[in-house]
Every structure is written in C-alpha cells, then in structure tokens.
GROMACS .gro file of C-alpha atoms in nm:
model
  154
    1UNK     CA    1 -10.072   2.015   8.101
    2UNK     CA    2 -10.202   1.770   8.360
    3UNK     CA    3 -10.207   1.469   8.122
    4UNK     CA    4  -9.921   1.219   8.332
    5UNK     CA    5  -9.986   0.906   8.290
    6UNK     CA    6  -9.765   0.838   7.996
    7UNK     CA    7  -9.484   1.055   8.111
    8UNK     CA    8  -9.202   1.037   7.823
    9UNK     CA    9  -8.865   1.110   7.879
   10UNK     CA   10  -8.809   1.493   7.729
   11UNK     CA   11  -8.540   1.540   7.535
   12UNK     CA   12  -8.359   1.855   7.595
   13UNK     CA   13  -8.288   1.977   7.263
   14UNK     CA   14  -8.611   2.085   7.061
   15UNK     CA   15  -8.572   1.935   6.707
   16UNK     CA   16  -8.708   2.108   6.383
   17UNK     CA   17  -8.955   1.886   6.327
   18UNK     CA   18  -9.116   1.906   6.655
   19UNK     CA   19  -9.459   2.072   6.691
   20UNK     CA   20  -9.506   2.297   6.920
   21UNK     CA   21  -9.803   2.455   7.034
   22UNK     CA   22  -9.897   2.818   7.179
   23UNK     CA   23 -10.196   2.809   7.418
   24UNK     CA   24 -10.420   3.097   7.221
   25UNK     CA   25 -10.670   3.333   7.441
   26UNK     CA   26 -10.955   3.497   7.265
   27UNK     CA   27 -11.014   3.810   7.217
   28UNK     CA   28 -10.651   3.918   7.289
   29UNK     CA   29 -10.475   3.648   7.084
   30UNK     CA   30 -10.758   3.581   6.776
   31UNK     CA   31 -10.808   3.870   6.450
   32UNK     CA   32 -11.065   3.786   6.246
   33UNK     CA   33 -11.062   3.416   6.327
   34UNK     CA   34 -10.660   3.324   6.288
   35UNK     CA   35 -10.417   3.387   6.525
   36UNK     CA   36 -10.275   3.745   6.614
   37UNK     CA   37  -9.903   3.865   6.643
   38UNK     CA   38  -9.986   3.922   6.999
   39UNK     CA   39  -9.995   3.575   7.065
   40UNK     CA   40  -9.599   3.546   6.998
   41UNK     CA   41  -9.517   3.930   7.193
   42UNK     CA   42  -9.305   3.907   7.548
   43UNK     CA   43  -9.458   4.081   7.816
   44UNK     CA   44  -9.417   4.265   8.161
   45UNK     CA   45  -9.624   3.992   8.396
   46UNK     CA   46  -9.783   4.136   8.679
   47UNK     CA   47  -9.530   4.045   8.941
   48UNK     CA   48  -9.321   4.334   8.715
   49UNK     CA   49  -9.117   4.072   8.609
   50UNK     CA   50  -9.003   4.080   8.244
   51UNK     CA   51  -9.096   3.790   8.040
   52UNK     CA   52  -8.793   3.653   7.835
   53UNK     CA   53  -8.969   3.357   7.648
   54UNK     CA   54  -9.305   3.275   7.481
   55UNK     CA   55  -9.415   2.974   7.670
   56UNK     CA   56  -9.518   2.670   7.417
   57UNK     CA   57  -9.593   2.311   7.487
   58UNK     CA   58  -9.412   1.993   7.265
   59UNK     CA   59  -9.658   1.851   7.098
   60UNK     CA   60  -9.471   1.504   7.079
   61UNK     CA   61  -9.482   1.409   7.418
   62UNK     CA   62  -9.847   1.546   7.504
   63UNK     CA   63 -10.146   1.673   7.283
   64UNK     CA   64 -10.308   2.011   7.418
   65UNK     CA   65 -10.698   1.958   7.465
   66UNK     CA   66 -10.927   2.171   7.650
   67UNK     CA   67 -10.919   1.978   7.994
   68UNK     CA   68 -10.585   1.939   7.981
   69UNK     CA   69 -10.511   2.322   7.941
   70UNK     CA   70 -10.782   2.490   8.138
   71UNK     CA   71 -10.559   2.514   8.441
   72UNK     CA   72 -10.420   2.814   8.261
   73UNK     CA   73 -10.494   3.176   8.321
   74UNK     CA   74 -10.545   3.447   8.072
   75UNK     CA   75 -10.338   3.758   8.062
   76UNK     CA   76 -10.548   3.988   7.962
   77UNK     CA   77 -10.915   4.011   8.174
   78UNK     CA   78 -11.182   3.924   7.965
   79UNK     CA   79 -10.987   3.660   7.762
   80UNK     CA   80 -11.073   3.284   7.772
   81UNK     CA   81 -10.911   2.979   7.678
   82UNK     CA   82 -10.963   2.915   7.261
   83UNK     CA   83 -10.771   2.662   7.174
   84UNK     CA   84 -10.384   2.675   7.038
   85UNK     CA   85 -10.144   2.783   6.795
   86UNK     CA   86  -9.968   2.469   6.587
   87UNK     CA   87  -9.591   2.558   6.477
   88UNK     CA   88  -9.300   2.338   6.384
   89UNK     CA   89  -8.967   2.449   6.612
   90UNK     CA   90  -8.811   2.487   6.223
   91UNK     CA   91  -9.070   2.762   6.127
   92UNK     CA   92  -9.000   2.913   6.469
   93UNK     CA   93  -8.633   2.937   6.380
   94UNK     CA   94  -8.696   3.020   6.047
   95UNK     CA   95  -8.888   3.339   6.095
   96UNK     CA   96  -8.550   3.465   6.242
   97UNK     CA   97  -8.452   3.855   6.027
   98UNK     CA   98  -8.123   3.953   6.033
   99UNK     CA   99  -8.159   4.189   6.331
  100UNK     CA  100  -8.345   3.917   6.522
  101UNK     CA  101  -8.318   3.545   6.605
  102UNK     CA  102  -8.553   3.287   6.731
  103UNK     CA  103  -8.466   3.003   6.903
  104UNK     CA  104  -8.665   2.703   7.083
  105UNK     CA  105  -8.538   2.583   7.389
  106UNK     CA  106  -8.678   2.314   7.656
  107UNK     CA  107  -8.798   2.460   7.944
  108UNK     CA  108  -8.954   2.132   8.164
  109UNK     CA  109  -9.098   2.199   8.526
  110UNK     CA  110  -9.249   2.003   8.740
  111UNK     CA  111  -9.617   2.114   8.655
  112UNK     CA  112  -9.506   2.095   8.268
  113UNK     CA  113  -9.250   1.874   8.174
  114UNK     CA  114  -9.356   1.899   7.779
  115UNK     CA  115  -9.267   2.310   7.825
  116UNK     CA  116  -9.043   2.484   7.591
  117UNK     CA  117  -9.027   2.838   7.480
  118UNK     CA  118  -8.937   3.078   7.251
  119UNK     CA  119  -8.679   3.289   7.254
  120UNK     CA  120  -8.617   3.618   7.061
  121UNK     CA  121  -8.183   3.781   7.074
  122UNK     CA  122  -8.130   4.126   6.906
  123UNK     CA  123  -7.757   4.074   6.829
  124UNK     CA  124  -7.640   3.909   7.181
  125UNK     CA  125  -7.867   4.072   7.395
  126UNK     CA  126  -8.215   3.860   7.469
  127UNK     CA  127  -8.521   4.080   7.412
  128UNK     CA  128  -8.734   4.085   7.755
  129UNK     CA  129  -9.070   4.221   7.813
  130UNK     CA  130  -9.321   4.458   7.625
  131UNK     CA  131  -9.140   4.546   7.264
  132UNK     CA  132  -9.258   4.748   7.023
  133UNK     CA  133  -8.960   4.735   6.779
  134UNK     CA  134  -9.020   4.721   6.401
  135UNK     CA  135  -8.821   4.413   6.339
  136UNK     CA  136  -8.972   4.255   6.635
  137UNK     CA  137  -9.330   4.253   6.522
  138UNK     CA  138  -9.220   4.149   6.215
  139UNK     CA  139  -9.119   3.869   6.377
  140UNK     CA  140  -9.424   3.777   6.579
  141UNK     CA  141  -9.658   3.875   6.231
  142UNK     CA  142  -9.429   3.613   6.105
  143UNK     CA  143  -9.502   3.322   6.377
  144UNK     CA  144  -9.879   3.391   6.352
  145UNK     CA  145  -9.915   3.385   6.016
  146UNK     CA  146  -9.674   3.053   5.981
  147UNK     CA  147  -9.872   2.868   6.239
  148UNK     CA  148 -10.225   2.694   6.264
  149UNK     CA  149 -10.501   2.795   6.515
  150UNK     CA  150 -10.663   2.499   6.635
  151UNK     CA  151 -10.984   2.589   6.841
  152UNK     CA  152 -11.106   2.332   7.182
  153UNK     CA  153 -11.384   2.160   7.157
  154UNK     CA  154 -11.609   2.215   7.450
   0.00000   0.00000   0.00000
C-alpha cells in the first residue's frame, strides 16, 4: 500500500477489533460472487519457498483502494486485482478448531508498514505451504465465509 503521507505509528500487537483486509484476486479467490476458501490457503511461492502466513493489511492505519493496491501481483496467471476481503482480527482468531489455531500478528516492512498476517499452528508446529488437511479447510471455509468481499471501483 503506497498511501504515506499520513504514516501512523503501528502498533505491534493486532487487537480484536481491528479490521483487516485480504487483497482478493478474481477468478482464483471469488465463487459465485463471495469470497473463496482459497483466498485464506498458504502456499508454495514460486521461489519454492513455503508460505507460513496469509498476508493482510490493517485497515486502521490505511484503507485498501484500487490505486493503492495495484502494485500487487496475482498468484495465479489469469487472475486480476478484485477488490478485498473485510475481517475483524477477533473473527480471525475465532475461527480457530481444536486441532488448529489462528493467530494475527504484525508483520510491517518497509513497502507495507500496515502488514500483518495470519497465522495457522497444528498443535505447536506452524502449518507452511500448500495444505490439504480436513481441519485446515475448515478453517479457511470458515474465514471466507466470516468475512466481507468488497470489490474496487475502477
């Protein structure tokens, strides 16, 4: 997100009542006009690294538009930029199962200070990459259908 003029302080800790939002791709992220579980799965990125977070944006410190966002690249070829995913970090945490936990954490960089991510632990061990577990996609059906998809305008 390239909007810096009003640069806020970040805190560190993601509260529950912060929105987040998930930068949605179309085809690969939409079904039937709402947001897909594949927008919340971990992947293997093409430097065959595995992904350990869902990347997100806090919606506090800087609202996701279209120019703001374009600057970011699709997974999948084919895909373009739709628009986003709204989610409160408490309904991230709270579509937790008892075999898996989700957590929000801050993750600024220099490009993105207002990046955070989300987080997925089976037990102690933190879930990396593709995963096709049962209890995982429960928890990504979960995400999707507990968040709003809120499409750019052009």
């Amino acid at each position: 997100m390239d909007d810096r003029q009003n640069l806020i302080p970040v805190n560190e800790y993601v509260a529950d009542d912060e929105q987040l939002a998930r930068i949605i791709f179309s085809p690969s992220m939409i079904f039937k006009g709402a947001v897909s579980p594949s927008a919340f799965n971990l992947v293997r990125l093409k430097s065959g690294t595995d992904e350990d977070y869902v990347s997100v944006n806090r919606m506090d410190y800087c609202r996701p538009t279209y120019e703001n966002c374009k600057i970011y690249r699709p997974r999948n070829e084919g895909d373009s930029i739709a628009g986003y995913a709204q989610i409160t970090a408490r309904e991230v945490r709270q579509s937790s199962i008892e075999s898996i936990t989700t957590e929000v954490t801050s993750h600024p960089s220099k490009r993105n200070p207002f990046h955070a991510g989300i987080s997925y632990t089976s037990g102690a061990e933190l879930i990396k990459g593709h995963c096709m577990r049962p209890d995982f996609l429960i928890v990504t059906s979960t995400l999707a259908l507990r968040c709003t998809f809120i499409p750019f305008e052009k």
